[in-house]
Structure formats: C-alpha cells, structure tokens
C-alpha cells in the first residue's frame, strides 16, 4: 500500500514538473515578442520625436506668422496714424483758412 | 386660312401694338431715371425762400430742402442762392468742406424757421439765428419776409432791444468810424475819412439807419459774410435782399433785436424745437423760457413730447426746426420731409472767374502741393469783397493760385496789397 502511494505521489510530482516547464518553442516565442515590443517602442519613440519636431516647426511657423501679423498690424497702425495726422493737418489747414476768411470779411 | 383685317384696321392695330410695346420701355426709362437720378424732383426756383403767410397759431415757416453739390460749388454760393447765411448751411452740414465740398454730396438746406418769440410787427432780428423777419399786415393776412444777416463781432456786438428805422438812403456814403480807422491803420491800410458809393463801400447800395445812432441795416460788398459775426455792430444783408427790405420798409418801422438761440413752435399739430449754439453764456435764460413753453404746450395739448429728442436737438444745435412731438395722423408729412431740389443751372451771385488771358496782369498768390488747399484758397480769394477773381493752374504736382486778370500793373499791385492785408498772402505781380 505504501509503495502504491509512493508511486502515485511520484507520478503526480512528475506530471506537475513536466507541466510547469516551458518548451524551447515557448522561449523563442517569448523572445520574438520581446523583440517586437522593443522595435515598436523604438518606432513609437522615433514617431514621438518626429511629431515633436513637427510640432516645434509648426510652433515656429505660427510664431513667424504672428510676428508677420504683428508687423502688419503695426504698419497698418502707423499708416492709420499717418492718415489721421494727415487728416488732422488738412482740417487744421481748412480751419486756418476759414479763420483768415472770416477775418477778411470784416469792414 | 388666316383672314387679314382691312387696311385701316391693320393700321389701328399697329398703332395699338406699338403703344403696348412702348409701355415697358417707358417703365424702364422711368426706372433708369429713378435709379440714376433718385434725388431731385423740384426746381430750385420753385421753392419759396423769403416770403411766407403766417397763419394763426403757426410759428414755423418754410421747409427744409436738399440739393446735390456740383463740381466747383462752394457753401457760400449755395447759401446765397437759397437766401441762407453761411453759418446756417455750414452748421446743418457738419463735416462738409465750406470751400471744396465733394461733388455729389447731399446738402441740407435749412429753409425752415421758427419765428422769434417777439411781437409780430415791424422788423424782428434774431441775432442767435442771424435772421431778420419783416412782418407786414396785408388785409387780414399776416405776411413775413425773412432774410439772413451778418451781425457784430464778439468785441463789437450788435445792440439788442427796441429801436426803429430813422431814415433810409440809397447809395449811402460810409463815414469811417474811428475804431475801424484805427484797426486799418494798424494793418497798414489807412482808410479815407469817408468812402463814397461804389464797389469799395462796405454799406453796399442801400442803408436803413436805426434810431440807435451809428447802427445800420445795410447791404454789403462782401456777400459771403452774411451769416457771420463780422460787422462792427451793423446788420448786413445780401445785396438782393436789402433792396427788397429797403423798398418795403417805411421810415419809423419798429425794429426789435433779440438773441434767442432756442426756439419752440407749432405747425399742423406738430411741436418743433430749433436750437443754435448760443453766443458765449447767452443761452441759459432763453433755454429756461423755451423749456417752460414746451412744458406748457405739452400740458395744453395732452400730447407727450419726446424729451429725449428735445435733449438731442439741444445738444446737436443743428440750427433748424426738428419735430419733438408725435406726428398726428393725417398730418402733411411733406412739410416735415426735406424737399429734394434740382441743382440750379447757375447759382445766383456766384463769382465769375474769367478765362486765363494773355497780355494781362496777374498775382501769383501761392504755390501749393495740395490741390484741395489750392482750390480752397482760390475760392476764398474769389469771395473777397470787392471780388478778386482767382483760379488754380496745376502743373507737375504744383498748384498755383493766380489772382487776376487785371487790366494794369497798378490794379494787380492793389490786389496783391489786399491779399497781403486781408489773407496774409505774399503775392507776386507778373504780366503774362
């Protein structure tokens, strides 16, 4: 009886041991997965780098555009100020002429 | 088989067909006229400028009008043609260049007036509106003739109060007052003790002497000054207006001079308010009276006034009557809306500018780089009194203002002297 019990225990232990060990094929598959994951990570990092560069470039372009717009606005403001100044001068000249005219209308 | 009508019927049918076909054509022409000429519908001469019948309980006379500016017009010319003062036209059209208005611009002609708050007899002059009203009884009708005037400066104002016409004189001599003689001496332009009738006489050809000694109602040799505070206290009228006043005013006619910048009145159940910018601090007392009058009208009529509008009218001070009450149903809206006028072919009194002549004397008044400035200066010179003809000659972006032609060197030198004294221009005399 004891012998039979020992045999059963050993067989059970063997079965457990055999079931717990990975095959060579399993190991290769794991390694391949790891490589693929590493490649994907590299690709993702590269993509991220490229995206960052693209974003930086876009920001740079946007900044340039903003600068251009600001310059244009400044020029427009300057033009407006010049036009306003011109108008003011024209009004002043007209007013001055009117004043002289009024004075000339006295006896 | 088609049966043709007899020849006579065919002719009638043809005429009918042509008539029918022409109808849309007429509509198109009308449409074209309406589109391209949406504006004038009345001749400028068909609108009353001076003479009105004053119905009982009516305080407002005349009506507003509009006109389109044409190339070469100036506000003084338009004002004179419509018997308005320069102040009135200029105030009613803020932002419009007095001397170089843009062709096509619409101008409001404030040819509507609220009668001054004074007895309606004899002559009433409202200094604030620079307008004279001459009331006359004709049988049972009360008639009024109204003219724009020029009045005294701030330093030498026109006197106020009651007086009368003491005498009248056709072709008066101007005896130069000491104050004016002193002014002219200072300017390097000494005057003789008296100036006989003629183009240099500032009284023009007609004078009505007031009982207040040294003050006159007279014509002028400077018509563009009507509507300005430019006299030494006298009242100036356009030459064409003073003739009519002279002929229709007997000696002893009472004259009342008031200063009412705010005027309220009614016509056709509509309440109007007219506001002018008061001289110095003269407006407060007058406004209190007018405010009380408006309140009284509101209470008596039971018709609420638009008090916001009242405030706006006072602030704007546009110088013509503006409705400040609701317009009752059935009212003649035509009297409220401005009348649209054709531009007259020639503006009365517009200075003539002779063609450029060779073998004549000229004064180069100025050389300017801005054409508008040059046109303005030429217009101002043209409106001097007596007139000095002037024009602009443009070449290579330079605009030369030439005064002339003059018959001889002396006449040109006299003009150059006047330009220097009156307009501070250093002219150069030359012969073409």
Coordinates of C-alpha atoms in Angstrom, one line a residue:
Chain A
X1 CA 0.0 0.0 0.0
X2 CA 2.8 2.4 0.9
X3 CA 4.5 1.5 -2.3
X4 CA 1.5 2.2 -4.3
X5 CA 1.1 5.5 -2.6
X6 CA 4.7 6.5 -3.3
X7 CA 4.3 5.6 -6.9
X8 CA 1.2 7.7 -7.2
X9 CA 2.9 10.7 -5.5
X10 CA 6.0 10.4 -7.7
X11 CA 3.8 10.3 -10.8
X12 CA 1.9 13.2 -9.6
X13 CA 5.1 15.2 -8.9
X14 CA 6.5 14.3 -12.3
X15 CA 3.3 15.3 -14.0
X16 CA 3.4 18.6 -12.2
X17 CA 7.1 19.1 -13.0
X18 CA 6.5 18.3 -16.7
X19 CA 3.5 20.7 -16.9
X20 CA 5.4 23.6 -15.2
X21 CA 8.5 23.6 -17.6
X22 CA 8.4 25.7 -20.8
X23 CA 9.3 24.2 -24.1
X24 CA 12.1 25.7 -26.3
X25 CA 9.5 26.8 -28.7
X26 CA 7.8 28.8 -25.9
X27 CA 11.0 30.6 -25.1
X28 CA 11.6 31.5 -28.7
X29 CA 8.1 32.9 -29.0
X30 CA 8.7 35.0 -25.9
X31 CA 12.0 36.3 -27.2
X32 CA 10.3 37.2 -30.5
X33 CA 7.6 39.0 -28.7
X34 CA 10.1 41.0 -26.7
X35 CA 12.0 42.0 -29.8
X36 CA 8.8 43.1 -31.5
X37 CA 7.8 45.1 -28.5
X38 CA 11.3 46.7 -28.4
X39 CA 11.0 47.6 -32.0
X40 CA 7.6 49.0 -31.5
X41 CA 8.8 51.1 -28.6
X42 CA 11.7 52.3 -30.7
X43 CA 9.3 53.2 -33.5
X44 CA 7.0 55.0 -31.1
X45 CA 9.9 56.9 -29.6
X46 CA 11.0 57.9 -33.1
X47 CA 7.5 58.8 -34.1
X48 CA 7.2 60.9 -31.0
X49 CA 10.4 62.6 -31.8
X50 CA 9.3 63.3 -35.3
X51 CA 6.0 64.6 -34.0
X52 CA 7.7 66.8 -31.5
X53 CA 9.9 68.2 -34.3
X54 CA 6.9 68.7 -36.5
X55 CA 5.1 70.4 -33.6
X56 CA 8.1 72.6 -32.9
X57 CA 8.3 73.5 -36.6
X58 CA 4.5 74.3 -36.6
X59 CA 5.0 76.5 -33.5
X60 CA 7.9 78.2 -35.1
X61 CA 5.9 78.8 -38.3
X62 CA 3.0 80.1 -36.1
X63 CA 5.3 82.4 -34.3
X64 CA 6.6 83.7 -37.6
X65 CA 3.1 84.2 -38.8
X66 CA 2.2 86.0 -35.6
X67 CA 5.2 88.2 -36.0
X68 CA 4.3 89.0 -39.5
X69 CA 0.7 89.7 -38.5
X70 CA 2.0 91.9 -35.7
X71 CA 4.3 93.7 -38.1
X72 CA 1.4 94.2 -40.5
X73 CA -0.8 95.5 -37.7
X74 CA 2.0 97.8 -36.6
X75 CA 2.4 99.1 -40.2
X76 CA -1.4 99.4 -40.5
X77 CA -1.5 101.4 -37.2
X78 CA 1.4 103.5 -38.5
X79 CA -0.5 104.1 -41.8
X80 CA -3.7 104.9 -39.8
X81 CA -1.8 107.3 -37.5
X82 CA -0.3 108.9 -40.6
X83 CA -3.7 109.2 -42.3
X84 CA -5.2 110.6 -39.1
X85 CA -2.3 113.0 -38.8
X86 CA -2.8 114.0 -42.5
X87 CA -6.5 114.4 -41.9
X88 CA -5.8 116.5 -38.8
X89 CA -3.4 118.7 -40.7
X90 CA -5.9 119.0 -43.5
X91 CA -8.6 120.0 -41.0
X92 CA -6.2 122.4 -39.3
X93 CA -5.3 124.0 -42.7
X94 CA -9.0 124.3 -43.6
X95 CA -9.8 125.8 -40.2
X96 CA -6.9 128.2 -40.5
X97 CA -8.1 129.2 -44.0
X98 CA -11.7 129.7 -42.7
X99 CA -10.4 131.9 -39.8
X100 CA -8.4 134.0 -42.3
X101 CA -11.5 134.3 -44.5
X102 CA -13.7 135.3 -41.5
X103 CA -11.1 138.0 -40.6
X104 CA -11.1 139.2 -44.2
X105 CA -14.8 139.7 -44.1
X106 CA -14.6 142.5 -41.5
X107 CA -15.0 146.1 -42.7
Chain B
X1 CA -56.7 80.2 -93.5
X2 CA -55.8 83.5 -91.9
X3 CA -58.1 86.4 -92.7
X4 CA -56.3 89.7 -92.5
X5 CA -58.3 92.7 -91.3
X6 CA -58.9 95.7 -93.6
X7 CA -56.0 98.1 -94.1
X8 CA -57.4 100.8 -91.8
X9 CA -57.9 98.2 -89.0
X10 CA -54.4 97.0 -89.6
X11 CA -53.1 100.5 -89.1
X12 CA -55.0 100.9 -85.9
X13 CA -53.8 97.5 -84.7
X14 CA -50.2 98.5 -85.5
X15 CA -50.6 101.8 -83.5
X16 CA -52.1 99.9 -80.6
X17 CA -49.3 97.3 -80.8
X18 CA -46.6 100.0 -80.8
X19 CA -48.3 101.7 -77.9
X20 CA -48.4 98.4 -75.9
X21 CA -44.8 97.7 -76.7
X22 CA -43.7 101.2 -75.7
X23 CA -45.2 100.8 -72.2
X24 CA -42.4 98.6 -70.7
X25 CA -39.9 100.9 -72.4
X26 CA -41.4 103.9 -70.6
X27 CA -41.3 102.0 -67.3
X28 CA -37.6 101.2 -68.0
X29 CA -36.8 104.8 -68.7
X30 CA -38.5 105.8 -65.5
X31 CA -36.7 103.1 -63.6
X32 CA -33.4 104.3 -65.1
X33 CA -34.2 107.9 -64.1
X34 CA -35.2 106.8 -60.6
X35 CA -32.0 104.8 -60.2
X36 CA -29.6 107.3 -61.7
X37 CA -31.4 110.4 -60.6
X38 CA -33.2 109.3 -57.4
X39 CA -32.9 112.7 -55.9
X40 CA -34.3 115.9 -57.4
X41 CA -38.0 116.4 -58.1
X42 CA -38.4 120.1 -57.7
X43 CA -36.8 123.1 -59.4
X44 CA -34.7 125.2 -57.1
X45 CA -36.6 128.3 -58.2
X46 CA -40.0 126.7 -57.3
X47 CA -39.2 126.8 -53.6
X48 CA -40.1 129.8 -51.5
X49 CA -37.1 131.4 -49.8
X50 CA -38.2 134.7 -48.3
X51 CA -41.9 135.4 -48.3
X52 CA -44.5 133.5 -46.3
X53 CA -48.0 133.9 -45.0
X54 CA -48.2 133.4 -41.2
X55 CA -51.4 131.5 -40.3
X56 CA -52.9 131.9 -36.9
X57 CA -51.3 129.7 -34.2
X58 CA -48.4 128.9 -36.6
X59 CA -44.8 129.6 -35.5
X60 CA -42.9 127.6 -38.2
X61 CA -42.5 128.8 -41.8
X62 CA -40.8 127.4 -44.8
X63 CA -39.5 123.9 -45.3
X64 CA -36.3 122.0 -45.4
X65 CA -34.7 121.1 -48.8
X66 CA -31.9 119.1 -50.1
X67 CA -29.6 119.5 -53.0
X68 CA -26.6 117.7 -54.5
X69 CA -23.3 119.5 -54.7
X70 CA -21.8 120.0 -58.2
X71 CA -18.2 120.4 -59.1
X72 CA -17.0 124.0 -58.3
X73 CA -19.8 124.8 -55.8
X74 CA -19.0 126.4 -52.5
X75 CA -21.2 126.6 -49.5
X76 CA -21.3 130.5 -49.6
X77 CA -22.6 130.3 -53.2
X78 CA -25.3 127.7 -52.3
X79 CA -26.2 129.6 -49.2
X80 CA -26.7 132.9 -51.1
X81 CA -28.7 131.3 -53.9
X82 CA -31.2 130.0 -51.3
X83 CA -31.2 133.1 -49.2
X84 CA -29.5 131.4 -46.3
X85 CA -26.5 132.5 -44.2
X86 CA -23.2 130.7 -44.4
X87 CA -23.5 129.8 -40.7
X88 CA -26.8 128.0 -41.3
X89 CA -25.7 125.9 -44.2
X90 CA -22.4 125.0 -42.6
X91 CA -24.0 124.1 -39.2
X92 CA -26.7 122.0 -40.9
X93 CA -24.0 120.0 -42.8
X94 CA -21.2 119.3 -40.4
X95 CA -18.1 117.9 -41.9
X96 CA -18.7 119.4 -45.3
X97 CA -15.8 121.5 -46.6
X98 CA -17.1 125.1 -46.9
X99 CA -14.9 125.8 -50.0
X100 CA -14.3 122.5 -51.6
X101 CA -17.4 120.3 -51.0
X102 CA -17.3 117.0 -52.8
X103 CA -19.3 116.8 -56.0
X104 CA -22.4 114.6 -55.5
X105 CA -22.5 115.2 -51.7
X106 CA -26.0 115.9 -50.4
X107 CA -26.5 119.2 -48.7
X108 CA -29.4 120.0 -46.3
X109 CA -30.8 123.5 -46.9
X110 CA -32.4 124.6 -43.7
X111 CA -35.0 126.8 -45.3
X112 CA -37.5 126.4 -42.4
X113 CA -37.5 128.8 -39.5
X114 CA -39.3 129.2 -36.2
X115 CA -40.5 132.8 -35.7
X116 CA -38.8 134.6 -32.8
X117 CA -40.6 134.9 -29.6
X118 CA -41.5 138.6 -30.1
X119 CA -44.5 140.7 -31.2
X120 CA -45.1 140.0 -34.9
X121 CA -44.8 143.6 -36.1
X122 CA -42.2 145.6 -38.0
X123 CA -38.7 144.1 -38.1
X124 CA -37.5 141.4 -35.7
X125 CA -33.9 140.4 -35.8
X126 CA -32.7 137.2 -34.0
X127 CA -29.0 137.5 -33.5
X128 CA -28.6 133.9 -32.5
X129 CA -30.1 132.6 -35.7
X130 CA -28.7 135.5 -37.8
X131 CA -32.0 136.1 -39.4
X132 CA -34.3 139.1 -40.0
X133 CA -38.1 138.8 -40.1
X134 CA -40.1 141.6 -41.6
X135 CA -43.8 141.4 -40.6
X136 CA -46.4 143.1 -42.7
X137 CA -50.2 143.1 -42.4
X138 CA -51.9 142.6 -45.8
X139 CA -55.7 143.0 -45.2
X140 CA -56.4 140.1 -42.8
X141 CA -53.3 138.2 -43.6
X142 CA -50.0 138.5 -41.7
X143 CA -47.1 138.1 -44.0
X144 CA -43.4 137.8 -43.2
X145 CA -40.4 138.3 -45.3
X146 CA -37.2 136.8 -43.9
X147 CA -33.6 137.3 -44.8
X148 CA -30.3 136.0 -43.5
X149 CA -28.0 138.7 -41.9
X150 CA -24.4 139.2 -40.8
X151 CA -24.0 140.8 -37.3
X152 CA -21.5 142.3 -35.0
X153 CA -18.4 140.6 -33.7
X154 CA -17.9 139.4 -30.1
X155 CA -15.8 142.6 -29.5
X156 CA -18.3 144.9 -31.2
X157 CA -21.7 143.2 -30.8
X158 CA -24.9 144.3 -32.4
X159 CA -27.1 146.2 -29.8
X160 CA -30.2 144.5 -28.5
X161 CA -33.6 145.9 -27.8
X162 CA -36.3 148.1 -29.4
X163 CA -35.5 150.8 -31.9
X164 CA -36.9 152.0 -35.2
X165 CA -35.8 152.9 -38.8
X166 CA -35.0 156.6 -38.5
X167 CA -34.1 157.2 -42.2
X168 CA -33.2 155.4 -45.4
X169 CA -30.5 156.1 -48.0
X170 CA -29.9 154.7 -51.5
X171 CA -26.2 154.8 -52.4
X172 CA -25.0 155.8 -49.0
X173 CA -21.6 157.2 -48.2
X174 CA -19.7 155.4 -45.5
X175 CA -18.2 157.6 -42.9
X176 CA -15.4 155.5 -41.4
X177 CA -15.9 155.1 -37.6
X178 CA -12.8 156.0 -35.5
X179 CA -12.5 152.4 -34.3
X180 CA -12.3 150.9 -37.8
X181 CA -10.0 153.7 -39.0
X182 CA -7.6 152.7 -36.1
X183 CA -7.9 149.0 -37.0
X184 CA -7.0 149.7 -40.6
X185 CA -4.1 152.0 -39.7
X186 CA -2.7 149.2 -37.5
X187 CA -2.9 146.8 -40.5
X188 CA -1.0 149.3 -42.7
X189 CA -4.2 150.0 -44.7
X190 CA -5.2 153.6 -43.8
X191 CA -8.8 154.5 -44.8
X192 CA -10.1 157.9 -46.0
X193 CA -12.5 159.7 -43.7
X194 CA -15.4 158.7 -45.9
X195 CA -15.9 156.1 -48.7
X196 CA -18.3 157.2 -51.5
X197 CA -20.8 154.8 -53.1
X198 CA -19.1 152.2 -55.2
X199 CA -17.5 148.8 -55.0
X200 CA -15.3 149.7 -52.1
X201 CA -18.2 150.9 -49.9
X202 CA -19.0 148.2 -47.3
X203 CA -22.5 149.5 -46.9
X204 CA -23.4 148.4 -50.4
X205 CA -26.1 150.4 -52.2
X206 CA -28.9 150.6 -49.6
X207 CA -28.8 151.6 -46.0
X208 CA -31.6 151.8 -43.4
X209 CA -30.4 153.9 -40.4
X210 CA -31.5 152.7 -37.0
X211 CA -32.6 155.1 -34.2
X212 CA -29.8 153.7 -32.2
X213 CA -27.2 156.1 -33.6
X214 CA -24.3 154.6 -35.6
X215 CA -26.1 151.3 -36.3
X216 CA -27.5 150.5 -39.7
X217 CA -29.2 147.7 -41.6
X218 CA -27.3 147.8 -44.9
X219 CA -26.2 145.8 -48.0
X220 CA -22.6 144.7 -48.4
X221 CA -19.7 144.4 -50.8
X222 CA -18.8 141.2 -49.0
X223 CA -21.8 138.9 -49.6
X224 CA -20.0 135.9 -48.3
X225 CA -20.0 137.5 -44.8
X226 CA -23.8 137.1 -44.4
X227 CA -24.2 134.5 -41.7
X228 CA -21.0 135.6 -39.9
X229 CA -20.2 137.8 -36.9
X230 CA -18.1 140.1 -38.9
X231 CA -19.6 143.6 -38.6
X232 CA -19.0 146.4 -36.1
X233 CA -22.5 146.1 -34.8
X234 CA -24.4 146.8 -38.0
X235 CA -26.7 144.3 -39.7
X236 CA -25.6 143.2 -43.2
X237 CA -27.9 141.7 -45.8
X238 CA -27.2 140.2 -49.3
X239 CA -27.4 143.0 -51.9
X240 CA -30.5 141.4 -53.4
X241 CA -32.3 141.1 -50.0
X242 CA -31.5 144.6 -48.8
X243 CA -33.1 146.1 -52.0
X244 CA -36.4 144.3 -51.1
X245 CA -36.2 145.3 -47.5
X246 CA -35.4 148.9 -48.4
X247 CA -38.3 149.2 -50.8
X248 CA -40.8 147.6 -48.4
X249 CA -39.8 149.3 -45.1
X250 CA -41.1 152.7 -44.3
X251 CA -39.3 155.1 -42.0
X252 CA -40.5 154.7 -38.4
X253 CA -40.9 150.9 -38.8
X254 CA -40.2 149.4 -35.4
X255 CA -37.2 147.2 -35.1
X256 CA -36.6 144.7 -32.3
X257 CA -33.3 142.9 -31.9
X258 CA -33.4 139.7 -29.8
X259 CA -31.0 136.9 -29.1
X260 CA -32.9 133.6 -29.0
X261 CA -30.7 130.5 -29.7
X262 CA -33.6 128.2 -28.7
X263 CA -37.0 128.5 -30.3
X264 CA -40.1 126.4 -29.9
X265 CA -43.2 126.5 -32.0
X266 CA -46.1 124.5 -33.6
X267 CA -47.4 123.9 -37.1
X268 CA -50.1 121.3 -38.1
X269 CA -50.2 119.9 -34.6
X270 CA -46.5 119.1 -34.6
X271 CA -44.3 120.7 -32.0
X272 CA -40.9 121.8 -33.2
X273 CA -37.7 122.8 -31.5
X274 CA -34.9 124.8 -33.1
X275 CA -31.5 125.1 -31.4
X276 CA -28.5 127.1 -32.2
X277 CA -25.1 127.3 -30.4
X278 CA -25.6 130.2 -28.1
X279 CA -23.1 133.1 -28.2
X280 CA -21.0 133.0 -25.0
X281 CA -23.3 132.5 -22.0
X282 CA -26.4 134.0 -23.6
X283 CA -28.3 130.7 -23.9
X284 CA -29.3 129.8 -20.3
X285 CA -32.1 132.2 -19.7
X286 CA -33.5 131.7 -23.2
X287 CA -33.5 127.9 -22.7
X288 CA -35.4 128.2 -19.4
X289 CA -38.1 130.1 -21.3
X290 CA -38.3 127.7 -24.1
X291 CA -38.4 124.7 -21.7
X292 CA -41.3 126.3 -19.9
X293 CA -43.0 126.9 -23.3
X294 CA -42.5 123.2 -24.3
X295 CA -44.0 122.1 -20.9
X296 CA -46.9 124.4 -21.4
X297 CA -47.6 123.1 -25.0
X298 CA -47.4 119.5 -23.7
X299 CA -49.8 120.2 -20.9
X300 CA -52.3 122.1 -23.1
X301 CA -52.2 119.6 -26.0
X302 CA -52.2 116.5 -23.8
X303 CA -49.7 115.1 -26.2
X304 CA -46.5 113.9 -24.6
X305 CA -43.3 115.3 -26.1
X306 CA -40.3 113.2 -26.8
X307 CA -38.0 114.7 -24.2
X308 CA -35.0 112.5 -25.3
X309 CA -35.4 114.1 -28.7
X310 CA -35.6 117.5 -27.1
X311 CA -32.2 116.8 -25.4
X312 CA -30.7 115.6 -28.6
X313 CA -31.8 118.7 -30.5
X314 CA -30.3 121.0 -27.9
X315 CA -27.0 119.1 -27.9
X316 CA -26.8 118.9 -31.7
X317 CA -27.8 122.5 -32.2
X318 CA -28.2 121.9 -35.9
X319 CA -30.0 125.3 -36.4
X320 CA -33.3 124.2 -38.0
X321 CA -36.7 123.1 -36.6
X322 CA -36.9 119.5 -35.6
X323 CA -40.2 117.8 -34.6
X324 CA -40.2 116.8 -30.9
X325 CA -43.7 115.5 -30.7
X326 CA -45.5 112.6 -32.3
X327 CA -46.7 113.4 -35.8
X328 CA -50.5 113.3 -35.6
X329 CA -52.3 111.0 -38.1
X330 CA -53.3 112.9 -41.3
X331 CA -50.5 115.4 -40.9
X332 CA -48.9 116.7 -44.1
X333 CA -45.6 114.7 -43.9
X334 CA -44.4 116.6 -47.0
X335 CA -43.9 119.6 -44.7
X336 CA -41.6 117.5 -42.4
X337 CA -39.5 115.7 -45.1
X338 CA -36.9 117.8 -46.9
X339 CA -37.9 118.9 -50.4
X340 CA -35.5 117.4 -53.0
X341 CA -34.3 120.1 -55.4
X342 CA -32.6 120.1 -58.8
X343 CA -29.3 121.9 -58.8
X344 CA -29.9 125.3 -60.5
X345 CA -28.0 125.8 -63.7
X346 CA -26.3 128.8 -62.2
X347 CA -26.1 129.8 -58.5
X348 CA -27.1 133.4 -58.0
X349 CA -24.2 135.6 -57.1
X350 CA -21.6 133.0 -57.7
X351 CA -18.4 134.9 -58.5
X352 CA -17.3 134.9 -62.2
X353 CA -13.8 133.7 -62.9
X354 CA -12.7 135.0 -66.3
X355 CA -10.7 132.7 -68.6
X356 CA -7.0 132.8 -68.4
X357 CA -5.7 135.7 -70.5
X358 CA -2.5 136.6 -72.2
X359 CA -1.4 140.3 -72.1
X360 CA -2.9 140.7 -68.7
X361 CA -1.6 141.2 -65.2
X362 CA -1.8 138.6 -62.5
X363 CA -0.8 138.0 -58.9
X364 CA 0.7 134.6 -58.1
X365 CA -0.9 134.3 -54.7
X366 CA 0.6 130.9 -53.7
X367 CA 2.1 127.7 -55.0
X368 CA 0.8 124.7 -53.1
X369 CA 1.4 120.9 -53.3
X370 CA -2.1 120.0 -52.3
X371 CA -4.8 120.6 -54.9
X372 CA -7.6 120.9 -52.4
X373 CA -5.7 123.6 -50.5
X374 CA -5.1 125.4 -53.7
X375 CA -8.8 125.2 -54.7
X376 CA -9.8 126.4 -51.2
X377 CA -7.5 129.4 -51.4
X378 CA -8.7 130.3 -54.9
X379 CA -12.4 130.1 -53.7
X380 CA -11.6 132.3 -50.6
X381 CA -10.0 134.9 -52.8
X382 CA -12.9 134.7 -55.2
X383 CA -15.3 135.5 -52.3
X384 CA -13.5 138.6 -51.1
X385 CA -15.3 141.9 -51.2
X386 CA -15.0 143.5 -53.7
X387 CA -14.3 140.2 -55.5
X388 CA -10.9 139.3 -56.7
X389 CA -11.0 136.6 -59.5
X390 CA -8.8 133.7 -58.8
X391 CA -8.1 130.3 -60.3
X392 CA -5.8 127.3 -59.9
X393 CA -3.3 126.3 -62.6
X394 CA -1.8 122.9 -62.0
X395 CA 1.4 121.5 -63.4
X396 CA 3.8 118.7 -62.3
X397 CA 2.1 118.3 -59.0
X398 CA 2.3 122.0 -58.2
X399 CA -0.8 124.0 -57.9
X400 CA -0.5 127.7 -58.5
X401 CA -3.2 130.1 -57.3
X402 CA -3.4 133.0 -59.6
X403 CA -5.5 136.1 -58.9
X404 CA -6.5 138.1 -61.9
X405 CA -6.6 139.1 -64.7
X406 CA -6.1 142.7 -64.0
X407 CA -6.0 145.5 -66.6
X408 CA -2.8 147.0 -65.5
X409 CA 0.1 146.7 -63.1
X410 CA -1.4 149.1 -60.6
X411 CA -4.6 147.1 -60.3
X412 CA -2.6 143.9 -59.8
X413 CA -0.5 145.6 -57.1
X414 CA -3.6 146.8 -55.4
X415 CA -5.0 143.3 -55.4
X416 CA -1.7 141.9 -54.1
X417 CA -1.8 144.5 -51.2
X418 CA -5.3 143.4 -50.3
X419 CA -4.3 139.8 -50.4
X420 CA -1.5 140.6 -48.0
X421 CA -3.6 142.7 -45.6
X422 CA -6.7 140.5 -45.6
X423 CA -5.3 137.0 -46.1
X424 CA -1.6 137.3 -45.2
X425 CA -0.6 136.2 -48.7
X426 CA 2.7 137.4 -50.2
X427 CA 1.7 137.7 -53.8
X428 CA 4.0 138.2 -56.8
X429 CA 2.8 140.5 -59.5
X430 CA 3.6 139.4 -63.1
X431 CA 2.4 140.0 -66.7
X432 CA 1.5 137.2 -69.0

